[in-house]
Amino acid sequence: MPLPLTWIANRLAIDRAVATGLEALRAKPPLRLSQWAEEHFYLSAESSYVEQRWTSYPFQPAIMDAMSNDAIREVTFRKSARVGYTKMLLAFVGYNAHHRRRNQALWQPTDDDSDDFCKTELEPMLRDIPVMADVFPSFLQRHKDNTLKQKKFLGSALHLRGGKAAKNFRRLTVDVAILDEIDGIDLDIEKEGAPIKLAAKRLEDATFPKLISGSTPKTKGFSHVEGREGQADKRFLFHIPCPHCGAEHPLTFGGKDAAHGFKWSGQDPESVAHLCASCGVLMTQA
């Protein structure tokens, strides 16, 4: 005897309701940050020369995967300008919100910098990456969960602050603390300590605490990022192959008294080239 249609409809409705209820418990296959970025991340028009899907440069995946590796509690990135650090941080924010659902805080040097980051980097990312809509239903809504200081996702929140005031490091409990351009922040925040110390306090109860800091270094001896680099357990340098001899070596500053590294003629910056430590042949950027 066939089952009544009403019974079938009710059963299907119950199955859908149960599936919806259990969705929150579904465990996604674990992804490294570089994998998540290749699958989902997007360069928005407001903050990129070319609007397009993310494709990593050769040196970026190792940095990104160190950020997302729970066995690594702290990552310090001493960098030059224009190497995509802010974009890697932006991908990490999206990854933590969508893939891991962890509470995070991100400090820029000033409140104005933080607001600008939110408007030109974060909000375009939330708009242009489809999967972010799954965890941020308040996007494009005037809502207390969608402000310049806080984005509340499903299962997590992101706090956005400037780093000049001690109050901006208080009353936050997070799993991930991120400091962008940390050398633009004072060495001592209103006599309460260094920004790294204040940010690390926000992680004390986290199961998998993660502290990310990075900057282009400023004055030697007064640089947060160089100081943290000097205390690191491991130090990694990206190596490139010499086009003449094939030996792999990192790019180094060089100088007139160094045996290798960047060299230039007189005062002409256009003449700069890198002297290989192995074969002694100059290599241009081209």
PDB file of C-alpha atoms in Angstrom:
ATOM      1  CA  MET A   1       0.000   0.000   0.000  1.00  0.00           C
ATOM      2  CA  PRO A   2       1.544   3.348  -1.036  1.00  0.00           C
ATOM      3  CA  LEU A   3       2.322   5.889   1.686  1.00  0.00           C
ATOM      4  CA  PRO A   4       0.080   8.976   1.918  1.00  0.00           C
ATOM      5  CA  LEU A   5       1.490  12.073   0.232  1.00  0.00           C
ATOM      6  CA  THR A   6       1.088  14.082   3.440  1.00  0.00           C
ATOM      7  CA  TRP A   7       3.232  11.551   5.322  1.00  0.00           C
ATOM      8  CA  ILE A   8       5.968  11.772   2.657  1.00  0.00           C
ATOM      9  CA  ALA A   9       5.879  15.580   2.706  1.00  0.00           C
ATOM     10  CA  ASN A  10       6.123  15.643   6.493  1.00  0.00           C
ATOM     11  CA  ARG A  11       9.024  13.193   6.453  1.00  0.00           C
ATOM     12  CA  LEU A  12      10.898  15.276   3.890  1.00  0.00           C
ATOM     13  CA  ALA A  13      10.303  18.416   5.972  1.00  0.00           C
ATOM     14  CA  ILE A  14      11.641  16.657   9.074  1.00  0.00           C
ATOM     15  CA  ASP A  15      14.722  15.451   7.167  1.00  0.00           C
ATOM     16  CA  ARG A  16      15.432  18.980   5.931  1.00  0.00           C
ATOM     17  CA  ALA A  17      15.026  20.431   9.421  1.00  0.00           C
ATOM     18  CA  VAL A  18      17.373  17.841  10.926  1.00  0.00           C
ATOM     19  CA  ALA A  19      19.957  18.430   8.172  1.00  0.00           C
ATOM     20  CA  THR A  20      19.773  22.190   8.776  1.00  0.00           C
ATOM     21  CA  GLY A  21      20.191  21.730  12.513  1.00  0.00           C
ATOM     22  CA  LEU A  22      23.186  19.444  12.101  1.00  0.00           C
ATOM     23  CA  GLU A  23      24.911  21.726   9.575  1.00  0.00           C
ATOM     24  CA  ALA A  24      26.551  23.725  12.369  1.00  0.00           C
ATOM     25  CA  LEU A  25      28.305  20.537  13.521  1.00  0.00           C
ATOM     26  CA  ARG A  26      29.678  19.669  10.093  1.00  0.00           C
ATOM     27  CA  ALA A  27      33.489  19.585  10.051  1.00  0.00           C
ATOM     28  CA  LYS A  28      35.018  20.975   6.884  1.00  0.00           C
ATOM     29  CA  PRO A  29      38.086  19.212   5.465  1.00  0.00           C
ATOM     30  CA  PRO A  30      41.058  21.137   6.896  1.00  0.00           C
ATOM     31  CA  LEU A  31      42.742  23.586   4.518  1.00  0.00           C
ATOM     32  CA  ARG A  32      45.965  25.536   4.809  1.00  0.00           C
ATOM     33  CA  LEU A  33      45.613  29.273   4.275  1.00  0.00           C
ATOM     34  CA  SER A  34      47.355  29.078   0.894  1.00  0.00           C
ATOM     35  CA  GLN A  35      44.839  26.430  -0.237  1.00  0.00           C
ATOM     36  CA  TRP A  36      41.852  28.441   1.020  1.00  0.00           C
ATOM     37  CA  ALA A  37      43.158  31.565  -0.724  1.00  0.00           C
ATOM     38  CA  GLU A  38      43.670  29.770  -4.042  1.00  0.00           C
ATOM     39  CA  GLU A  39      40.090  28.492  -3.835  1.00  0.00           C
ATOM     40  CA  HIS A  40      38.259  31.564  -2.524  1.00  0.00           C
ATOM     41  CA  PHE A  41      40.355  34.750  -2.209  1.00  0.00           C
ATOM     42  CA  TYR A  42      39.861  37.654  -4.598  1.00  0.00           C
ATOM     43  CA  LEU A  43      41.669  40.941  -5.264  1.00  0.00           C
ATOM     44  CA  SER A  44      39.064  43.699  -5.209  1.00  0.00           C
ATOM     45  CA  ALA A  45      39.132  46.705  -7.522  1.00  0.00           C
ATOM     46  CA  GLU A  46      39.382  49.273  -4.703  1.00  0.00           C
ATOM     47  CA  SER A  47      42.744  48.052  -3.433  1.00  0.00           C
ATOM     48  CA  SER A  48      44.457  46.249  -6.330  1.00  0.00           C
ATOM     49  CA  TYR A  49      46.020  47.258  -9.635  1.00  0.00           C
ATOM     50  CA  VAL A  50      44.098  44.456 -11.347  1.00  0.00           C
ATOM     51  CA  GLU A  51      40.808  43.010 -10.101  1.00  0.00           C
ATOM     52  CA  GLN A  52      41.175  39.235 -10.279  1.00  0.00           C
ATOM     53  CA  ARG A  53      41.313  35.944  -8.406  1.00  0.00           C
ATOM     54  CA  TRP A  54      44.251  35.535  -6.049  1.00  0.00           C
ATOM     55  CA  THR A  55      47.355  33.788  -7.352  1.00  0.00           C
ATOM     56  CA  SER A  56      50.257  33.467  -4.919  1.00  0.00           C
ATOM     57  CA  TYR A  57      53.767  34.668  -5.700  1.00  0.00           C
ATOM     58  CA  PRO A  58      56.364  31.919  -5.072  1.00  0.00           C
ATOM     59  CA  PHE A  59      57.421  33.325  -1.679  1.00  0.00           C
ATOM     60  CA  GLN A  60      53.907  33.777  -0.275  1.00  0.00           C
ATOM     61  CA  PRO A  61      52.536  30.235   0.385  1.00  0.00           C
ATOM     62  CA  ALA A  62      55.113  29.412   3.080  1.00  0.00           C
ATOM     63  CA  ILE A  63      54.321  32.661   4.918  1.00  0.00           C
ATOM     64  CA  MET A  64      50.580  32.090   4.648  1.00  0.00           C
ATOM     65  CA  ASP A  65      50.817  28.474   5.810  1.00  0.00           C
ATOM     66  CA  ALA A  66      52.887  29.520   8.819  1.00  0.00           C
ATOM     67  CA  MET A  67      50.034  31.868   9.706  1.00  0.00           C
ATOM     68  CA  SER A  68      47.469  29.050   9.593  1.00  0.00           C
ATOM     69  CA  ASN A  69      49.610  26.357  11.249  1.00  0.00           C
ATOM     70  CA  ASP A  70      48.348  25.754  14.800  1.00  0.00           C
ATOM     71  CA  ALA A  71      51.747  24.373  15.832  1.00  0.00           C
ATOM     72  CA  ILE A  72      53.258  27.843  15.267  1.00  0.00           C
ATOM     73  CA  ARG A  73      52.095  30.300  17.921  1.00  0.00           C
ATOM     74  CA  GLU A  74      53.791  33.425  16.601  1.00  0.00           C
ATOM     75  CA  VAL A  75      54.823  34.691  13.157  1.00  0.00           C
ATOM     76  CA  THR A  76      56.904  37.825  12.645  1.00  0.00           C
ATOM     77  CA  PHE A  77      57.362  39.131   9.113  1.00  0.00           C
ATOM     78  CA  ARG A  78      60.173  41.650   8.486  1.00  0.00           C
ATOM     79  CA  LYS A  79      59.486  42.799   4.981  1.00  0.00           C
ATOM     80  CA  SER A  80      60.145  45.263   2.241  1.00  0.00           C
ATOM     81  CA  ALA A  81      57.352  47.366   0.758  1.00  0.00           C
ATOM     82  CA  ARG A  82      54.887  46.015  -1.817  1.00  0.00           C
ATOM     83  CA  VAL A  83      55.168  42.293  -1.114  1.00  0.00           C
ATOM     84  CA  GLY A  84      51.471  41.661  -0.441  1.00  0.00           C
ATOM     85  CA  TYR A  85      51.618  41.459   3.356  1.00  0.00           C
ATOM     86  CA  THR A  86      48.310  43.268   3.872  1.00  0.00           C
ATOM     87  CA  LYS A  87      46.664  41.042   1.265  1.00  0.00           C
ATOM     88  CA  MET A  88      47.948  37.925   3.046  1.00  0.00           C
ATOM     89  CA  LEU A  89      46.545  39.296   6.314  1.00  0.00           C
ATOM     90  CA  LEU A  90      43.232  39.986   4.614  1.00  0.00           C
ATOM     91  CA  ALA A  91      43.072  36.408   3.337  1.00  0.00           C
ATOM     92  CA  PHE A  92      43.924  35.186   6.847  1.00  0.00           C
ATOM     93  CA  VAL A  93      41.028  37.205   8.288  1.00  0.00           C
ATOM     94  CA  GLY A  94      38.617  35.659   5.776  1.00  0.00           C
ATOM     95  CA  TYR A  95      40.054  32.187   6.422  1.00  0.00           C
ATOM     96  CA  ASN A  96      39.610  32.509  10.192  1.00  0.00           C
ATOM     97  CA  ALA A  97      36.040  33.756   9.816  1.00  0.00           C
ATOM     98  CA  HIS A  98      34.886  31.283   7.176  1.00  0.00           C
ATOM     99  CA  HIS A  99      37.002  28.163   7.615  1.00  0.00           C
ATOM    100  CA  ARG A 100      37.911  28.126  11.315  1.00  0.00           C
ATOM    101  CA  ARG A 101      35.427  30.543  12.919  1.00  0.00           C
ATOM    102  CA  ARG A 102      37.901  31.974  15.379  1.00  0.00           C
ATOM    103  CA  ASN A 103      37.708  35.315  17.163  1.00  0.00           C
ATOM    104  CA  GLN A 104      40.329  37.762  15.964  1.00  0.00           C
ATOM    105  CA  ALA A 105      41.579  41.304  16.482  1.00  0.00           C
ATOM    106  CA  LEU A 106      43.562  43.374  14.007  1.00  0.00           C
ATOM    107  CA  TRP A 107      45.463  46.522  14.961  1.00  0.00           C
ATOM    108  CA  GLN A 108      46.642  49.152  12.500  1.00  0.00           C
ATOM    109  CA  PRO A 109      48.998  51.965  13.639  1.00  0.00           C
ATOM    110  CA  THR A 110      46.179  54.536  14.105  1.00  0.00           C
ATOM    111  CA  ASP A 111      42.388  54.621  14.309  1.00  0.00           C
ATOM    112  CA  ASP A 112      42.276  56.328  10.907  1.00  0.00           C
ATOM    113  CA  ASP A 113      44.435  53.555   9.432  1.00  0.00           C
ATOM    114  CA  SER A 114      42.063  50.973  10.911  1.00  0.00           C
ATOM    115  CA  ASP A 115      38.986  52.676   9.470  1.00  0.00           C
ATOM    116  CA  ASP A 116      40.676  52.991   6.072  1.00  0.00           C
ATOM    117  CA  PHE A 117      41.637  49.292   6.132  1.00  0.00           C
ATOM    118  CA  CYS A 118      38.024  48.390   6.883  1.00  0.00           C
ATOM    119  CA  LYS A 119      36.629  50.518   4.052  1.00  0.00           C
ATOM    120  CA  THR A 120      39.165  49.847   1.292  1.00  0.00           C
ATOM    121  CA  GLU A 121      40.345  46.292   2.065  1.00  0.00           C
ATOM    122  CA  LEU A 122      37.993  44.380   4.362  1.00  0.00           C
ATOM    123  CA  GLU A 123      34.557  45.431   3.146  1.00  0.00           C
ATOM    124  CA  PRO A 124      35.388  44.896  -0.568  1.00  0.00           C
ATOM    125  CA  MET A 125      36.708  41.429   0.372  1.00  0.00           C
ATOM    126  CA  LEU A 126      33.472  40.590   2.195  1.00  0.00           C
ATOM    127  CA  ARG A 127      31.533  41.764  -0.863  1.00  0.00           C
ATOM    128  CA  ASP A 128      33.577  39.981  -3.531  1.00  0.00           C
ATOM    129  CA  ILE A 129      34.165  36.541  -1.967  1.00  0.00           C
ATOM    130  CA  PRO A 130      30.902  34.560  -2.227  1.00  0.00           C
ATOM    131  CA  VAL A 131      31.589  32.177   0.696  1.00  0.00           C
ATOM    132  CA  MET A 132      31.863  35.109   3.119  1.00  0.00           C
ATOM    133  CA  ALA A 133      28.118  35.625   2.735  1.00  0.00           C
ATOM    134  CA  ASP A 134      27.676  32.235   4.449  1.00  0.00           C
ATOM    135  CA  VAL A 135      29.195  33.564   7.676  1.00  0.00           C
ATOM    136  CA  PHE A 136      28.402  37.289   7.470  1.00  0.00           C
ATOM    137  CA  PRO A 137      24.674  37.814   6.917  1.00  0.00           C
ATOM    138  CA  SER A 138      24.878  41.420   8.173  1.00  0.00           C
ATOM    139  CA  PHE A 139      26.885  42.664   5.176  1.00  0.00           C
ATOM    140  CA  LEU A 140      25.411  45.795   3.554  1.00  0.00           C
ATOM    141  CA  GLN A 141      23.078  46.192   6.534  1.00  0.00           C
ATOM    142  CA  ARG A 142      23.078  48.958   9.115  1.00  0.00           C
ATOM    143  CA  HIS A 143      23.561  46.731  12.093  1.00  0.00           C
ATOM    144  CA  LYS A 144      25.510  46.688  15.344  1.00  0.00           C
ATOM    145  CA  ASP A 145      27.297  43.576  14.049  1.00  0.00           C
ATOM    146  CA  ASN A 146      28.628  45.473  11.014  1.00  0.00           C
ATOM    147  CA  THR A 147      30.638  48.554  12.007  1.00  0.00           C
ATOM    148  CA  LEU A 148      34.089  49.991  11.358  1.00  0.00           C
ATOM    149  CA  LYS A 149      35.214  48.588  14.715  1.00  0.00           C
ATOM    150  CA  GLN A 150      33.610  45.141  14.654  1.00  0.00           C
ATOM    151  CA  LYS A 151      32.380  42.536  12.196  1.00  0.00           C
ATOM    152  CA  LYS A 152      30.394  39.774  13.873  1.00  0.00           C
ATOM    153  CA  PHE A 153      30.425  36.564  11.851  1.00  0.00           C
ATOM    154  CA  LEU A 154      28.553  33.324  12.493  1.00  0.00           C
ATOM    155  CA  GLY A 155      30.527  31.707  15.295  1.00  0.00           C
ATOM    156  CA  SER A 156      33.221  34.391  15.569  1.00  0.00           C
ATOM    157  CA  ALA A 157      33.982  38.105  15.531  1.00  0.00           C
ATOM    158  CA  LEU A 158      36.646  40.439  14.158  1.00  0.00           C
ATOM    159  CA  HIS A 159      37.678  43.518  16.158  1.00  0.00           C
ATOM    160  CA  LEU A 160      39.407  46.389  14.323  1.00  0.00           C
ATOM    161  CA  ARG A 161      41.482  48.877  16.312  1.00  0.00           C
ATOM    162  CA  GLY A 162      44.225  51.477  16.117  1.00  0.00           C
ATOM    163  CA  GLY A 163      47.405  50.764  18.045  1.00  0.00           C
ATOM    164  CA  LYS A 164      48.158  54.160  19.591  1.00  0.00           C
ATOM    165  CA  ALA A 165      45.830  53.933  22.612  1.00  0.00           C
ATOM    166  CA  ALA A 166      46.047  51.437  25.472  1.00  0.00           C
ATOM    167  CA  LYS A 167      42.241  51.276  25.684  1.00  0.00           C
ATOM    168  CA  ASN A 168      42.195  49.665  22.221  1.00  0.00           C
ATOM    169  CA  PHE A 169      43.925  46.597  23.669  1.00  0.00           C
ATOM    170  CA  ARG A 170      41.500  46.116  26.564  1.00  0.00           C
ATOM    171  CA  ARG A 171      38.343  44.027  26.957  1.00  0.00           C
ATOM    172  CA  LEU A 172      39.107  41.735  24.036  1.00  0.00           C
ATOM    173  CA  THR A 173      39.262  37.943  24.208  1.00  0.00           C
ATOM    174  CA  VAL A 174      40.431  36.458  20.925  1.00  0.00           C
ATOM    175  CA  ASP A 175      42.171  33.458  19.366  1.00  0.00           C
ATOM    176  CA  VAL A 176      44.115  35.462  16.785  1.00  0.00           C
ATOM    177  CA  ALA A 177      45.918  38.796  17.281  1.00  0.00           C
ATOM    178  CA  ILE A 178      47.255  40.577  14.189  1.00  0.00           C
ATOM    179  CA  LEU A 179      49.408  43.725  14.087  1.00  0.00           C
ATOM    180  CA  ASP A 180      49.913  45.372  10.695  1.00  0.00           C
ATOM    181  CA  GLU A 181      52.839  47.794  10.167  1.00  0.00           C
ATOM    182  CA  ILE A 182      53.808  47.441  13.806  1.00  0.00           C
ATOM    183  CA  ASP A 183      56.787  49.790  13.465  1.00  0.00           C
ATOM    184  CA  GLY A 184      54.246  52.579  13.003  1.00  0.00           C
ATOM    185  CA  ILE A 185      53.038  51.995  16.592  1.00  0.00           C
ATOM    186  CA  ASP A 186      54.768  53.539  19.634  1.00  0.00           C
ATOM    187  CA  LEU A 187      57.378  51.480  21.482  1.00  0.00           C
ATOM    188  CA  ASP A 188      55.414  51.942  24.725  1.00  0.00           C
ATOM    189  CA  ILE A 189      51.634  52.449  24.618  1.00  0.00           C
ATOM    190  CA  GLU A 190      50.753  55.078  27.234  1.00  0.00           C
ATOM    191  CA  LYS A 191      53.278  53.535  29.675  1.00  0.00           C
ATOM    192  CA  GLU A 192      51.403  50.205  29.687  1.00  0.00           C
ATOM    193  CA  GLY A 193      53.868  48.274  27.555  1.00  0.00           C
ATOM    194  CA  ALA A 194      54.803  47.384  23.990  1.00  0.00           C
ATOM    195  CA  PRO A 195      51.971  46.654  21.522  1.00  0.00           C
ATOM    196  CA  ILE A 196      53.126  43.027  21.115  1.00  0.00           C
ATOM    197  CA  LYS A 197      52.849  42.516  24.882  1.00  0.00           C
ATOM    198  CA  LEU A 198      49.393  44.113  25.058  1.00  0.00           C
ATOM    199  CA  ALA A 199      48.125  42.118  22.063  1.00  0.00           C
ATOM    200  CA  ALA A 200      49.510  38.851  23.469  1.00  0.00           C
ATOM    201  CA  LYS A 201      47.507  39.384  26.686  1.00  0.00           C
ATOM    202  CA  ARG A 202      44.315  39.074  24.611  1.00  0.00           C
ATOM    203  CA  LEU A 203      45.293  35.470  23.737  1.00  0.00           C
ATOM    204  CA  GLU A 204      45.862  34.063  27.202  1.00  0.00           C
ATOM    205  CA  ASP A 205      42.827  31.741  27.265  1.00  0.00           C
ATOM    206  CA  ALA A 206      42.922  30.686  23.599  1.00  0.00           C
ATOM    207  CA  THR A 207      43.195  26.974  22.749  1.00  0.00           C
ATOM    208  CA  PHE A 208      45.287  27.728  19.656  1.00  0.00           C
ATOM    209  CA  PRO A 209      46.698  31.237  20.224  1.00  0.00           C
ATOM    210  CA  LYS A 210      48.149  32.952  17.180  1.00  0.00           C
ATOM    211  CA  LEU A 211      50.090  36.234  17.171  1.00  0.00           C
ATOM    212  CA  ILE A 212      50.975  37.752  13.782  1.00  0.00           C
ATOM    213  CA  SER A 213      53.085  40.903  13.470  1.00  0.00           C
ATOM    214  CA  GLY A 214      54.792  42.424  10.489  1.00  0.00           C
ATOM    215  CA  SER A 215      56.247  45.657   9.215  1.00  0.00           C
ATOM    216  CA  THR A 216      58.745  47.367   7.022  1.00  0.00           C
ATOM    217  CA  PRO A 217      61.440  48.206   9.614  1.00  0.00           C
ATOM    218  CA  LYS A 218      62.087  51.837  10.460  1.00  0.00           C
ATOM    219  CA  THR A 219      64.843  53.195  12.731  1.00  0.00           C
ATOM    220  CA  LYS A 220      67.397  50.526  13.652  1.00  0.00           C
ATOM    221  CA  GLY A 221      67.422  49.887  17.396  1.00  0.00           C
ATOM    222  CA  PHE A 222      63.864  51.208  17.726  1.00  0.00           C
ATOM    223  CA  SER A 223      62.101  48.659  15.532  1.00  0.00           C
ATOM    224  CA  HIS A 224      59.454  46.307  16.919  1.00  0.00           C
ATOM    225  CA  VAL A 225      59.776  43.894  14.010  1.00  0.00           C
ATOM    226  CA  GLU A 226      63.574  43.618  14.123  1.00  0.00           C
ATOM    227  CA  GLY A 227      63.423  43.035  17.871  1.00  0.00           C
ATOM    228  CA  ARG A 228      60.881  40.230  17.477  1.00  0.00           C
ATOM    229  CA  GLU A 229      62.868  38.711  14.623  1.00  0.00           C
ATOM    230  CA  GLY A 230      65.922  38.593  16.868  1.00  0.00           C
ATOM    231  CA  GLN A 231      63.945  36.582  19.455  1.00  0.00           C
ATOM    232  CA  ALA A 232      62.496  34.071  16.964  1.00  0.00           C
ATOM    233  CA  ASP A 233      63.117  30.339  17.401  1.00  0.00           C
ATOM    234  CA  LYS A 234      63.395  29.874  13.635  1.00  0.00           C
ATOM    235  CA  ARG A 235      64.244  32.333  10.880  1.00  0.00           C
ATOM    236  CA  PHE A 236      63.354  31.759   7.233  1.00  0.00           C
ATOM    237  CA  LEU A 237      64.640  33.569   4.165  1.00  0.00           C
ATOM    238  CA  PHE A 238      63.314  33.147   0.636  1.00  0.00           C
ATOM    239  CA  HIS A 239      66.041  31.945  -1.756  1.00  0.00           C
ATOM    240  CA  ILE A 240      66.146  32.688  -5.489  1.00  0.00           C
ATOM    241  CA  PRO A 241      68.275  30.928  -8.134  1.00  0.00           C
ATOM    242  CA  CYS A 242      71.057  32.902  -9.772  1.00  0.00           C
ATOM    243  CA  PRO A 243      70.318  33.011 -13.536  1.00  0.00           C
ATOM    244  CA  HIS A 244      74.047  32.637 -14.274  1.00  0.00           C
ATOM    245  CA  CYS A 245      75.208  29.754 -12.033  1.00  0.00           C
ATOM    246  CA  GLY A 246      71.930  28.359 -10.646  1.00  0.00           C
ATOM    247  CA  ALA A 247      73.019  28.655  -7.004  1.00  0.00           C
ATOM    248  CA  GLU A 248      70.158  29.601  -4.667  1.00  0.00           C
ATOM    249  CA  HIS A 249      70.654  32.495  -2.259  1.00  0.00           C
ATOM    250  CA  PRO A 250      68.576  35.125  -0.439  1.00  0.00           C
ATOM    251  CA  LEU A 251      68.569  38.743  -1.546  1.00  0.00           C
ATOM    252  CA  THR A 252      70.695  40.811   0.857  1.00  0.00           C
ATOM    253  CA  PHE A 253      71.242  44.540   1.143  1.00  0.00           C
ATOM    254  CA  GLY A 254      74.957  44.404   0.425  1.00  0.00           C
ATOM    255  CA  GLY A 255      76.489  47.857   0.626  1.00  0.00           C
ATOM    256  CA  LYS A 256      79.917  49.096  -0.444  1.00  0.00           C
ATOM    257  CA  ASP A 257      81.830  46.989   2.096  1.00  0.00           C
ATOM    258  CA  ALA A 258      79.880  43.723   1.612  1.00  0.00           C
ATOM    259  CA  ALA A 259      81.206  40.939  -0.618  1.00  0.00           C
ATOM    260  CA  HIS A 260      77.820  40.372  -2.241  1.00  0.00           C
ATOM    261  CA  GLY A 261      74.260  41.696  -2.267  1.00  0.00           C
ATOM    262  CA  PHE A 262      72.789  44.827  -3.836  1.00  0.00           C
ATOM    263  CA  LYS A 263      75.336  47.067  -5.571  1.00  0.00           C
ATOM    264  CA  TRP A 264      75.005  50.290  -7.509  1.00  0.00           C
ATOM    265  CA  SER A 265      77.209  52.815  -9.293  1.00  0.00           C
ATOM    266  CA  GLY A 266      77.772  56.155  -7.604  1.00  0.00           C
ATOM    267  CA  GLN A 267      74.478  57.743  -6.606  1.00  0.00           C
ATOM    268  CA  ASP A 268      72.440  56.236  -9.443  1.00  0.00           C
ATOM    269  CA  PRO A 269      69.585  54.083  -8.071  1.00  0.00           C
ATOM    270  CA  GLU A 270      68.746  52.922 -11.598  1.00  0.00           C
ATOM    271  CA  SER A 271      72.027  50.983 -11.705  1.00  0.00           C
ATOM    272  CA  VAL A 272      71.206  48.682  -8.777  1.00  0.00           C
ATOM    273  CA  ALA A 273      71.864  44.961  -9.296  1.00  0.00           C
ATOM    274  CA  HIS A 274      72.433  41.951  -7.045  1.00  0.00           C
ATOM    275  CA  LEU A 275      75.899  40.399  -6.840  1.00  0.00           C
ATOM    276  CA  CYS A 276      75.690  36.607  -6.545  1.00  0.00           C
ATOM    277  CA  ALA A 277      77.562  35.168  -3.553  1.00  0.00           C
ATOM    278  CA  SER A 278      78.548  32.074  -5.559  1.00  0.00           C
ATOM    279  CA  CYS A 279      79.676  33.277  -8.994  1.00  0.00           C
ATOM    280  CA  GLY A 280      80.107  37.031  -8.467  1.00  0.00           C
ATOM    281  CA  VAL A 281      77.970  37.997 -11.470  1.00  0.00           C
ATOM    282  CA  LEU A 282      75.476  40.873 -11.246  1.00  0.00           C
ATOM    283  CA  MET A 283      71.764  40.154 -11.655  1.00  0.00           C
ATOM    284  CA  THR A 284      69.214  42.871 -12.468  1.00  0.00           C
ATOM    285  CA  GLN A 285      65.569  42.833 -11.497  1.00  0.00           C
ATOM    286  CA  ALA A 286      64.648  41.966 -15.093  1.00  0.00           C
TER     287      ALA A 286
END
